[in-house]
Coordinates of C-alpha atoms and ligand atoms in Angstrom, one line a residue:
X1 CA 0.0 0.0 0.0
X2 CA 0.8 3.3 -1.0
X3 CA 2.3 5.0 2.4
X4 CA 0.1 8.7 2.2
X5 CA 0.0 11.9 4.0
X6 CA -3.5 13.6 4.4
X7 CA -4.2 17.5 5.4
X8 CA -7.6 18.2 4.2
X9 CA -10.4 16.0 5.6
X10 CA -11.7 15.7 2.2
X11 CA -8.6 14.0 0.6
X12 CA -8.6 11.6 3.7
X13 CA -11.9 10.7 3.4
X14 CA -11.7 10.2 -0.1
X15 CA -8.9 7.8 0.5
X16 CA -11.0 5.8 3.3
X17 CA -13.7 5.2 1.5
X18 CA -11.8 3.9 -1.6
X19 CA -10.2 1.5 1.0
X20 CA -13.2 0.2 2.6
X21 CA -10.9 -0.8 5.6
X22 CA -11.4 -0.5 9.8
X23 CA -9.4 2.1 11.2
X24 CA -6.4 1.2 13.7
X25 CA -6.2 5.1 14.9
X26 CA -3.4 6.4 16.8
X27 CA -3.6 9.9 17.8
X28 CA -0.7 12.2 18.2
X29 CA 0.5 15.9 18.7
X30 CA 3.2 14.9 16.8
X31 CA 7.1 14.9 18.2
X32 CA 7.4 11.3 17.6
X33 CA 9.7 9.1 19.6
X34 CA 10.6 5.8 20.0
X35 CA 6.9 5.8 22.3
X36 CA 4.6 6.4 19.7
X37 CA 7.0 3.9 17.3
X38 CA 6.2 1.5 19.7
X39 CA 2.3 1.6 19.9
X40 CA 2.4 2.5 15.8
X41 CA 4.6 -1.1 15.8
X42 CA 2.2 -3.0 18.5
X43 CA -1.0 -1.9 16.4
X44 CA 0.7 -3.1 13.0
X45 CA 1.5 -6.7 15.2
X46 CA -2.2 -6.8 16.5
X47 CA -4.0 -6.2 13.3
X48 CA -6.6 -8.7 12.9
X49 CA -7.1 -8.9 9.7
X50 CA -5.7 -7.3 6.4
X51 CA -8.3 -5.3 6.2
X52 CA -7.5 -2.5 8.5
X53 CA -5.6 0.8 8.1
X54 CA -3.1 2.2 10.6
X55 CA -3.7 5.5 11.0
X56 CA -1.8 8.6 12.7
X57 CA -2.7 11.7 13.3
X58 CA -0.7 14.7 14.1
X59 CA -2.6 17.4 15.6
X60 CA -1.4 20.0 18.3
X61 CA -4.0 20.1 19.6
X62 CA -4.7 24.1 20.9
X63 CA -7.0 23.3 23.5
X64 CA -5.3 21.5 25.7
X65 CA -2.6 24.2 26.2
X66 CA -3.2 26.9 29.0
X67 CA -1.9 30.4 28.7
X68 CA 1.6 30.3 29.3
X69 CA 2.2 26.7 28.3
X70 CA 4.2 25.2 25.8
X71 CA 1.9 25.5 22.5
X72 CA 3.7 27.9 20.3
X73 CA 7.4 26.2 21.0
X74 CA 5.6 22.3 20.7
X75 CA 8.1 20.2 18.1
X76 CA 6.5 20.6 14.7
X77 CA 8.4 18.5 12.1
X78 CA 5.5 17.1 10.0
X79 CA 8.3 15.4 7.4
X80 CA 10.3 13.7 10.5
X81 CA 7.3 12.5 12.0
X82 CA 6.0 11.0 8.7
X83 CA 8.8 9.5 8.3
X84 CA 9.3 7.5 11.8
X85 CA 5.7 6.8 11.9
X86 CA 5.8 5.3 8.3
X87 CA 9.3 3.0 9.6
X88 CA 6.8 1.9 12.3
X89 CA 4.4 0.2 10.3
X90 CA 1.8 3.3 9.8
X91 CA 0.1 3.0 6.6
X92 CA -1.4 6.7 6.5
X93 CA -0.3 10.0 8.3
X94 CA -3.2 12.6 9.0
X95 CA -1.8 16.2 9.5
X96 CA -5.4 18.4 9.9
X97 CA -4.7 22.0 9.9
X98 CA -6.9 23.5 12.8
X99 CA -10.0 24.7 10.8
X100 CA -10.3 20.7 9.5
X101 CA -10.7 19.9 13.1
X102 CA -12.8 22.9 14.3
X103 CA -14.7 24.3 11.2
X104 CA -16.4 26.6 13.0
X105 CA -13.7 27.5 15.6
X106 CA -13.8 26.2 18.6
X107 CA -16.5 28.3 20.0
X108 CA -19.3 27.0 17.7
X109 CA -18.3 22.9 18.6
X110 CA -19.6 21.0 21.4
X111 CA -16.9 20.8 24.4
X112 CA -16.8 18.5 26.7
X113 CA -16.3 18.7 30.3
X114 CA -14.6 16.1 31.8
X115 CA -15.9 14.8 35.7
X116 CA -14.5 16.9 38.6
X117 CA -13.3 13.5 40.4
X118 CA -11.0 12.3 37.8
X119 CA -10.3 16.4 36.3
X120 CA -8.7 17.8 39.9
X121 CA -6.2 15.1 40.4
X122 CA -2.8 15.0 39.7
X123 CA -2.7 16.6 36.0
X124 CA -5.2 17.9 36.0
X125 CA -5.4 19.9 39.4
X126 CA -2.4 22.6 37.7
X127 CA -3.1 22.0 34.0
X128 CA -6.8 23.5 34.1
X129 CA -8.8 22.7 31.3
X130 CA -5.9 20.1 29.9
X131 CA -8.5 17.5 30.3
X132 CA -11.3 18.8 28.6
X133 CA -9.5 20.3 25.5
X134 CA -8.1 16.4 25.0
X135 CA -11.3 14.9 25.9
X136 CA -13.1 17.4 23.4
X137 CA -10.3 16.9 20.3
X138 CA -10.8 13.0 20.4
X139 CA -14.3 13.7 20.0
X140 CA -13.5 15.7 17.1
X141 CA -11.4 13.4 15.6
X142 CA -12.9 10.1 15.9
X143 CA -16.1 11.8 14.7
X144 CA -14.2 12.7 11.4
X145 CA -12.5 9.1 10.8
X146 CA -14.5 6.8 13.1
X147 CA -12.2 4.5 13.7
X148 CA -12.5 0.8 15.0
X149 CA -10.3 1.1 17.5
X150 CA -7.7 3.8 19.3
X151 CA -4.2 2.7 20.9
X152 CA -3.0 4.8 23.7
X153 CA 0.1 5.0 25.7
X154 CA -0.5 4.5 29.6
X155 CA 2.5 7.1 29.7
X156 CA -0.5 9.8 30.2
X157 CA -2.7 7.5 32.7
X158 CA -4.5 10.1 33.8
X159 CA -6.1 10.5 30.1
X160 CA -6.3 7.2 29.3
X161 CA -8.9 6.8 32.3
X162 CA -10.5 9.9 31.1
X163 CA -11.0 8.8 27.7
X164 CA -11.6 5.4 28.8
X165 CA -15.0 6.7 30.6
X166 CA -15.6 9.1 27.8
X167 CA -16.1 6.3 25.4
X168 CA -17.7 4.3 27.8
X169 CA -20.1 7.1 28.9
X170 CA -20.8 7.9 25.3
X171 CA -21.6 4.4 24.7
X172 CA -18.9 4.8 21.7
X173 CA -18.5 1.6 19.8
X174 CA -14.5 2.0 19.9
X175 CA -11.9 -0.7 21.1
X176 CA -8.9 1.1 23.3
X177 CA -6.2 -0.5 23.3
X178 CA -3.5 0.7 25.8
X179 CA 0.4 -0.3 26.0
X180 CA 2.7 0.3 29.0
X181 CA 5.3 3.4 28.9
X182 CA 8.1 2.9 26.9
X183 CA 11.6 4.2 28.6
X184 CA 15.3 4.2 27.0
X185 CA 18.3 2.2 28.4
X186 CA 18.1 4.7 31.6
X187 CA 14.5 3.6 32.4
X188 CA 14.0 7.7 31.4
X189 CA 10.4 7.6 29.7
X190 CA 10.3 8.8 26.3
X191 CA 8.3 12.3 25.7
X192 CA 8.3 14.8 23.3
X193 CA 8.8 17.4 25.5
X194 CA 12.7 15.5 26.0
X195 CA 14.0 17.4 23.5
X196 CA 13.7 20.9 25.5
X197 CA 16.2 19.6 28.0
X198 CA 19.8 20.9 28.3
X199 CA 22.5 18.4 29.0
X200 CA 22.8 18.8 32.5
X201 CA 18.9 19.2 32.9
X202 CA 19.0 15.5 31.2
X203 CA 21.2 14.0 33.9
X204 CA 19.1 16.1 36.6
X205 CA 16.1 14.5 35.2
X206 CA 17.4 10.7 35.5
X207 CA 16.3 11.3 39.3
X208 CA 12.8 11.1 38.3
X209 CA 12.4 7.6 37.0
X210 CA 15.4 6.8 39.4
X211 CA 13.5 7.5 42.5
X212 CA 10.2 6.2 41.0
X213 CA 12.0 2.9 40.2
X214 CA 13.6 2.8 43.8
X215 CA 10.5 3.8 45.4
X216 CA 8.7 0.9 43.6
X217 CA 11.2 -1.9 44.5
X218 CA 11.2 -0.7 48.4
X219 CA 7.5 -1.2 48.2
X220 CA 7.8 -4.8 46.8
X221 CA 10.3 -5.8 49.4
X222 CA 8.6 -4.2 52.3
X223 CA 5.3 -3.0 51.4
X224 CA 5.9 0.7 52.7
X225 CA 6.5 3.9 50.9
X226 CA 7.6 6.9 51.9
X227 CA 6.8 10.5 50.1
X228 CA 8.4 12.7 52.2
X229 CA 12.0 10.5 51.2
X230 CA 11.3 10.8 47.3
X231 CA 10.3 14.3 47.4
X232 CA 13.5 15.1 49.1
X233 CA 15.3 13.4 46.4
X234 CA 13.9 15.0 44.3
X235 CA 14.5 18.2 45.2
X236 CA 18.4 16.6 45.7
X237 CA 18.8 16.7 42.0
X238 CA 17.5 20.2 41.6
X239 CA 13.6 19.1 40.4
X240 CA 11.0 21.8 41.8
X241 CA 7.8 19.1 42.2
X242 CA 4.6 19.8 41.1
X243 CA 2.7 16.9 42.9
X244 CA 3.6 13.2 44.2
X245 CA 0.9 11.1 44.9
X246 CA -0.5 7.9 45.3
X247 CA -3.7 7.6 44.3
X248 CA -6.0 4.6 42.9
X249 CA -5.1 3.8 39.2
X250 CA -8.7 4.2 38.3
X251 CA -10.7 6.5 40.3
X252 CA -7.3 8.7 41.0
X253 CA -8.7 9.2 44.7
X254 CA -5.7 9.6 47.0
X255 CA -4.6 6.4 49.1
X256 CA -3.5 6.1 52.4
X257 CA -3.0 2.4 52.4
X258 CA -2.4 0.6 49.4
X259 CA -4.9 -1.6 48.4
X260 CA -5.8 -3.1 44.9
X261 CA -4.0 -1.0 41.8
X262 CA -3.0 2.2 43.0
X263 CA -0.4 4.7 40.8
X264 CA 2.7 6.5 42.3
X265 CA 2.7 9.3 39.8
X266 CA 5.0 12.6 40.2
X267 CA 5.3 15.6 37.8
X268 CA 8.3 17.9 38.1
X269 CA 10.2 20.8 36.6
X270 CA 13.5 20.5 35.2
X271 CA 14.2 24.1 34.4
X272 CA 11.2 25.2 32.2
X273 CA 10.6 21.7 31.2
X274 CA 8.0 19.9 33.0
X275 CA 8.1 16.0 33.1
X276 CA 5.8 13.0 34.7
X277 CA 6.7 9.9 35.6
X278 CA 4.8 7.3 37.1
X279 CA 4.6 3.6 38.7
X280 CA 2.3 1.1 39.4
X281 CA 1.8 -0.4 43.3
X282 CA 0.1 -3.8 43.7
X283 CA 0.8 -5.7 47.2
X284 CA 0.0 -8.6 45.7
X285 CA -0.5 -10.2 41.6
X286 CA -3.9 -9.8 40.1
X287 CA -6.9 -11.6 40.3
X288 CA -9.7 -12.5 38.3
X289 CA -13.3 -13.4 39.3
X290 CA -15.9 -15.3 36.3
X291 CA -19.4 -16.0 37.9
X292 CA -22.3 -17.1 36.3
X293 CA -24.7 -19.8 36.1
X294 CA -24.3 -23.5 34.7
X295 CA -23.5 -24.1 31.7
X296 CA -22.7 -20.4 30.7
X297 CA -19.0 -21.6 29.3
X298 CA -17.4 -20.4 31.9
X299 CA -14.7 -23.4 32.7
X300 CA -13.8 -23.9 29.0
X301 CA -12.7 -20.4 28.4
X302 CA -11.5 -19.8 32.3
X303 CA -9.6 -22.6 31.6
X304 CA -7.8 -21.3 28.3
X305 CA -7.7 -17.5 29.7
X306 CA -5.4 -18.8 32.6
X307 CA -3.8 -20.6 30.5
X308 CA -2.7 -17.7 28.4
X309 CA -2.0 -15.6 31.4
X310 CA 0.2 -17.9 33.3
X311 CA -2.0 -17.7 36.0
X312 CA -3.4 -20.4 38.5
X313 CA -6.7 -21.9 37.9
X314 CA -9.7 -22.0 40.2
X315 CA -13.0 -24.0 39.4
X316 CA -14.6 -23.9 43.0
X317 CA -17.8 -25.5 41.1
X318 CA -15.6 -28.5 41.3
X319 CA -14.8 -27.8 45.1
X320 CA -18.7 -28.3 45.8
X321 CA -19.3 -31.3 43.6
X322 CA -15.9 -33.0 45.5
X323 CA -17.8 -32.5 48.8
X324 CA -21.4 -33.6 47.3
X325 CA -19.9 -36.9 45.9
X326 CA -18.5 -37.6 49.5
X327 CA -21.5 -37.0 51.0
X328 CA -23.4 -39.0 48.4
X329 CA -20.5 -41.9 48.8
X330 CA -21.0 -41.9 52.2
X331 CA -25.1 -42.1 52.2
X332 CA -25.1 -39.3 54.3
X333 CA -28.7 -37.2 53.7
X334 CA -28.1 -34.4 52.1
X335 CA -30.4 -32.3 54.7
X336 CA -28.1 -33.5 57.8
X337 CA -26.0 -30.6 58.5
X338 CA -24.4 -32.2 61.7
X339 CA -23.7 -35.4 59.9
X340 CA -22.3 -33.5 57.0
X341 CA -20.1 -31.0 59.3
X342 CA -18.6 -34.0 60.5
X343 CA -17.4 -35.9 57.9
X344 CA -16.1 -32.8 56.4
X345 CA -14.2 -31.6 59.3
X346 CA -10.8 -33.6 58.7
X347 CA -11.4 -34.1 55.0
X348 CA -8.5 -33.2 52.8
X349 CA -9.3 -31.7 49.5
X350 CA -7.0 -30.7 46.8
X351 CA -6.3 -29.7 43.3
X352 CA -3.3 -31.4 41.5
X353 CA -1.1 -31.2 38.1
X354 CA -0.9 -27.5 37.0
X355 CA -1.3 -28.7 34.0
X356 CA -4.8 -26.9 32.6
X357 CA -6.1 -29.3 30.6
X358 CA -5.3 -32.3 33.0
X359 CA -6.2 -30.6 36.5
X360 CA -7.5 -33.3 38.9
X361 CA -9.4 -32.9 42.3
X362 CA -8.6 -35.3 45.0
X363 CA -10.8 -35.6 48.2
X364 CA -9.5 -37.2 50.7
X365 CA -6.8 -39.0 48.4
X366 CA -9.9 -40.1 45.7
X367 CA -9.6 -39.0 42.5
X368 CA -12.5 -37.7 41.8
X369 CA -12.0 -35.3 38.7
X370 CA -14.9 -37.6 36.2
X371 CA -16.9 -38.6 39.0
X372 CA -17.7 -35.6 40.1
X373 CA -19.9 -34.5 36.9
X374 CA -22.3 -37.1 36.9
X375 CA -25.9 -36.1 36.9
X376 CA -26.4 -37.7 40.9
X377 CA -23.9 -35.4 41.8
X378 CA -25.2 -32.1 39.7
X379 CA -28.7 -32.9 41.1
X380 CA -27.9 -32.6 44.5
X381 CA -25.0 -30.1 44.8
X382 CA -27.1 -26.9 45.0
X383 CA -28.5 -28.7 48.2
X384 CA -25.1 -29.1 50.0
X385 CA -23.8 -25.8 48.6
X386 CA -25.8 -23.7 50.4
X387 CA -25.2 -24.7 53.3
X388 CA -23.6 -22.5 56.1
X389 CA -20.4 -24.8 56.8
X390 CA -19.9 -25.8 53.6
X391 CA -20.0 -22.1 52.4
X392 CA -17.0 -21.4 55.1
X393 CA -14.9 -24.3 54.6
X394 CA -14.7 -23.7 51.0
X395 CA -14.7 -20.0 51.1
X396 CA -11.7 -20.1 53.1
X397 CA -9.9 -22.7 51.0
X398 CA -10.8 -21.0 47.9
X399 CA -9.3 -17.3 49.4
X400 CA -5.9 -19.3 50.7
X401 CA -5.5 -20.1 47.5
X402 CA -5.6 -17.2 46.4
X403 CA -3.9 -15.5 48.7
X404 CA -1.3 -14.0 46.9
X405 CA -3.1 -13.6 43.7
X406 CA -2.0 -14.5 40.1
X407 CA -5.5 -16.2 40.2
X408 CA -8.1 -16.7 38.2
X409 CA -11.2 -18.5 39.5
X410 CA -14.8 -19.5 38.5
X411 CA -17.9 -20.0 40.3
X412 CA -21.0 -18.0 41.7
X413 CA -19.8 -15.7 44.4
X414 CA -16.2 -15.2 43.5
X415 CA -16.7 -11.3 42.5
X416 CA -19.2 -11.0 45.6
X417 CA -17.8 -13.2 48.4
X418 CA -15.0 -14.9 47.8
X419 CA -12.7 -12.0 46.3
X420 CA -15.0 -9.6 46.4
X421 CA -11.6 -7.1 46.0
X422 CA -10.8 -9.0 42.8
X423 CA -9.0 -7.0 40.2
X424 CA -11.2 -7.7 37.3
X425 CA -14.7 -9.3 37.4
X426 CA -16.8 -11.0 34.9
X427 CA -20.2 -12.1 34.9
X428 CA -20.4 -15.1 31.7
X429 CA -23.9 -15.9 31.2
X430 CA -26.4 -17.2 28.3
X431 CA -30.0 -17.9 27.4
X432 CA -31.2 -21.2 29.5
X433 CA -32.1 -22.9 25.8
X434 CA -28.3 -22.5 24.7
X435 CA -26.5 -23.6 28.0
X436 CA -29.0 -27.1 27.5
X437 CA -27.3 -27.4 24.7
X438 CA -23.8 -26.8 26.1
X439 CA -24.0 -28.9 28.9
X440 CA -25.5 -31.9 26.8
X441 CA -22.4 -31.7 24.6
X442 CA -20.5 -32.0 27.4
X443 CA -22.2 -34.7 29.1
X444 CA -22.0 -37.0 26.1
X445 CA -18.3 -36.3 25.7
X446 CA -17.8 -37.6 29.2
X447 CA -19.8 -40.8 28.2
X448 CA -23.1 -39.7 30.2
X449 CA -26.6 -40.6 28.9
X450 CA -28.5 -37.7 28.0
X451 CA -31.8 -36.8 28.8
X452 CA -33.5 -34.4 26.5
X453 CA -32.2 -31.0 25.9
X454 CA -36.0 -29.8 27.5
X455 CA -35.0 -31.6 30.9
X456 CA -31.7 -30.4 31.2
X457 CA -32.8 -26.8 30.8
X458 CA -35.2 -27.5 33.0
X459 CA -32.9 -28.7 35.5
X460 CA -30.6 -26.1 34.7
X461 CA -33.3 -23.5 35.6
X462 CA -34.0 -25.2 38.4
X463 CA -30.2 -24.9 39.8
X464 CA -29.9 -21.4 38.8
X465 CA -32.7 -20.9 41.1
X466 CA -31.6 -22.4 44.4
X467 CA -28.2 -21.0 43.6
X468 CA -29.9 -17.3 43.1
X469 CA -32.3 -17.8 46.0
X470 CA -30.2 -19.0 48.2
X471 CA -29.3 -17.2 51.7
X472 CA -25.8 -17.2 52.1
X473 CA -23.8 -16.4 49.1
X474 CA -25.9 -15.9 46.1
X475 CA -25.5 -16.3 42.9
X476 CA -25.4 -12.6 41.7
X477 CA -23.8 -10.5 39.5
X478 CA -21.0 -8.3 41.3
X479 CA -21.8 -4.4 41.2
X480 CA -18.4 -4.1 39.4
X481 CA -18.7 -7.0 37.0
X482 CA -19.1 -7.0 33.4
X483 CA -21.3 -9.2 31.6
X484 CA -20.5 -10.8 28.2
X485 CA -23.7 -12.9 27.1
X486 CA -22.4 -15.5 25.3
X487 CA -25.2 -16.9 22.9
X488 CA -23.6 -16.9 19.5
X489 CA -20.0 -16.5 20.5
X490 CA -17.4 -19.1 20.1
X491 CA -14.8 -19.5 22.7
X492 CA -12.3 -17.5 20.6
X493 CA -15.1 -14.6 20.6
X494 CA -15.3 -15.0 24.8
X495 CA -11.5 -15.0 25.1
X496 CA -11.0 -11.7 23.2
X497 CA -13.9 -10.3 25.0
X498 CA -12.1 -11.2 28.1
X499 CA -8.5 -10.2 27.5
X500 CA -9.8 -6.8 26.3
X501 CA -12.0 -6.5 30.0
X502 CA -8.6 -7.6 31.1
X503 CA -5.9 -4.8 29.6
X504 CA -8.7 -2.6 31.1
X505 CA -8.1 -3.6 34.4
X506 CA -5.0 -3.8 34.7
X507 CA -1.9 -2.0 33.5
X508 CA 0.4 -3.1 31.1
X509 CA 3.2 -2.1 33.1
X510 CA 1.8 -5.0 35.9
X511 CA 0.8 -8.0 33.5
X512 CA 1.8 -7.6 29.8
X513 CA -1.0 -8.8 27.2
X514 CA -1.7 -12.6 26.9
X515 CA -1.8 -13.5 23.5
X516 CA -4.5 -13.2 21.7
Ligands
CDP601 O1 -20.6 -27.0 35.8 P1 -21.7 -26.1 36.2 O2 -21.5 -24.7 35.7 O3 -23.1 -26.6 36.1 O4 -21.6 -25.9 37.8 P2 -20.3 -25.9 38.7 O5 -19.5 -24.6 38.5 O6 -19.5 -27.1 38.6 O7 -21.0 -25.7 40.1 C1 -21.8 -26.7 40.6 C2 -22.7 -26.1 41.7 O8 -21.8 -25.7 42.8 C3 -23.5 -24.9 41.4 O9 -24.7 -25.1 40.9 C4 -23.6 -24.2 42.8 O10 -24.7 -24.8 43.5 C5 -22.3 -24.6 43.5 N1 -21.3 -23.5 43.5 C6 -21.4 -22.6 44.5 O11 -22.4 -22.6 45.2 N2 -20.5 -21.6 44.6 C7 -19.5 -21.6 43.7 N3 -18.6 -20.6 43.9 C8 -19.4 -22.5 42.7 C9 -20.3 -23.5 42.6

């Protein structure tokens, strides 16, 4: 393809529509650096089909410069930055002169406005207005070129959380994409604004990342932080600080205690330049909570997703059939909670093999891993799992497991009992016809007779009713879950559905991307 540079709207448009092709759209203000190369170069290695354009634009974007800032003295060197962008991978450079983008001037445009809780933080708090005039540009732009999807640095967190809730707010039909900060040998980040440092501002300005990095390893060792020690190095290496903070990575909130993600971000200035740097504080790894009800697809793709993570695998479904088959094996009546307390009491239950495909649950030494998804067993654990000691003694196993996180687990009340702090949370669920059909599948591969597809929807219903209306522990989707409905979608469709809930969760910078 024919590497082109647009300025008018008109001649890019005309070129779009000739190429019938989704829009990979990276936005810039220009300056590139080795950053942008990177997410131009990541975008090019993602592409999912041949049909889709890279795009970048190059826009200084007037708006989101106050009076007194930098606008005027920005680097402009459209020919440079066409020129890295194109070694990237991009396949089109769009350059809009400020009328393209405001025809009207600014004046006679919607703005937008962007919420005080995430505007007065960090950034925000000294750059007033910043926020908005970025918030209101990628309005403008993806309006014009209505992309399928937008790749962002996390370099500028603070506005990829804005324009995260922007899009999600607006209900805008646009994948983000988002790829952690990119730094040279030094671990110094790469920005455009770089090039308005002196020499000896450069090696002054090494203390940012320095201290940041140092700050972030003390933490991981100890699990405390001091602010007071890295603002007073970095007042050491002759940077005046604008703010140093640690706040939570999505709702910017300041932290006293660190809990969940939270972001160590500082800006400074290095003579007139002024520079951010950030980190990422987690006490422990992530994890990840998939409820829903039976036969919603959730162990297949759970399965695969930790898998591609690396991380461990939790089907505490599994947990509760291991204790109903005991208490079945041991013609113990389901309603006899003494009985059943006993018997449970000293019993040893436990997963073995890492392997994901070939994970095996052993009670009490048993291998039960077949035997536990017989139809005896599915019709009477609902029964057994709600009941109050069985809740805790599995509850409590389930959260020692995942104690230091790097977990993913399935079941009904991971996002609201178990791990109710879980990182990301997902609620899989589908239409009682099409999980019938699922679980009949998966019955006659395990050699089970089947009954009709009518009873075991039926039965299915019947399940997702005790499990809903239970007292202790409901089935329920978590306030903070997302649901994916997954009638239609093969597990390929669910996975990518779930990586992408995943990147949004959680920073690069703390788990790179699985493989799609
Ligand atoms: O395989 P299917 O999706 O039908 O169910 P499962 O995940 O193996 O779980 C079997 C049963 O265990 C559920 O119907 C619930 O009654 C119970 N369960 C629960 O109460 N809490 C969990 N976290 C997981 C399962």
């Amino acid at each position: 393809m024919e590497k082109k540079i647009f300025q008018t709207n008109a001649e890019l448009k005309d070129w779009l529509r000739e190429q019938n092709s989704a829009i990979i759209f990276i936005p810039t203000m220009g300056g590139l650096h080795p950053g942008h190369q990177f997410l131009i170069k990541k975008a090019k290695e993602r592409k999912t089909h041949n049909n889709q354009i890279i795009l970048v634009s190059i826009f200084v974007n007037p708006l989101q410069f106050s009076e007194g800032e930098d606008f005027k003295k920005y680097p402009r060197n459209i020919n440079r930055d066409s020129e890295l962008a194109f070694i990237a991978g991009a396949d089109a450079i769009w350059a809009p002169d400020y009328i393209e983008v405001f025809p009207g001037g600014e004046d006679s445009h919607f703005k937008i406005q962007v919420p005080q809780t995430l505007n007065n933080q960090l950034c925000g708090a000294e750059r007033k207005g910043h926020f908005d005039g970025v918030a209101t540009v990628i309005i403008r732009l993806i309006k014009i070129i209505k992309p399928e999807k937008i790749i962002l640095g996390e370099k500028d967190w603070q506005q990829l959380i804005i324009i995260r809730k922007l899009f999600q707010e607006l209900s805008l039909p646009i994948k983000i994409e988002s790829f952690a900060t990119q730094r040279d040998q030094s671990g110094f980040s790469y920005s455009s604004r770089n090039a308005y440092l002196s020499h000896s501002e450069r090696v002054n300005a090494q203390a940012l990342p320095n201290v940041i990095q140092e700050a972030k390893a003390n933490f991981t060792k100890d699990k405390i932080i001091s602010l007071q020690k890295i603002e007073s190095k970095l007042k050491q290496s002759n940077l005046e600080i604008e703010y140093i903070k640690i706040v939570d990575a999505f709702s910017l909130q300041e932290k006293q205690n660190i809990k969940g993600i939270c972001l160590l971000a500082a800006a400074v200035r290095c003579g007139s330049t002024r520079l951010i740097d950030h980190t990422f504080l987690m006490p422990r790894k992530p994890i990840i909570a998939i409820d829903g009800p039976a036969g919603a697809g959730k162990s297949t793709v759970t399965k695969e997703f930790a898998k591609r993570l690396g991380f461990i695998y939790l089907d505490t479904g599994a947990m509760y059939r291991a204790v109903t088959w005991l208490i079945l094996k041991n013609s113990i009546d389901p309603n006899n909670e003494v009985e059943i307390q006993n018997i449970l009491k000293d019993t040893k239950l436990e997963f073995k093999n890492s392997k994901f495909d070939e994970q095996k649950i052993f009670i009490n030494n048993i291998d039960v891993t077949e035997k536990i998804r017989s139809p005896e067993v599915t019709s009477i654990v609902s029964e057994i799992a709600k009941q109050q000691f069985v809740r805790k003694l599995l509850t409590t196993k389930q959260q020692v497991i995942g104690d230091s996180g790097g977990l993913i687990a399935e079941g009904r009340d991971i996002g609201t009992a178990v791990f109710p702090d879980a990182d990301v949370k997902i609620f899989l669920t589908a239409s009682p016809k099409e999980r019938a059909k699922r679980r009949s599948l998966d019955l006659e591969k395990r050699g089970y007779q089947c009954t009709s597809i009518e009873d075991l929807e039926k039965e299915i219903k019947a399940r997702d009713k005790k499990d809903s209306e239970r007292e202790i522990a409901p089935l329920k989707k978590a306030q903070d879950a997302i649901e994916i409905v997954t009638d239609g979608l093969n597990i390929e469709d669910v996975l990518t559905e779930m990586i992408y809930i995943f990147r949004s969760k959680i920073p690069e910078e703390i788990w790179p991307s699985p493989n799609l």
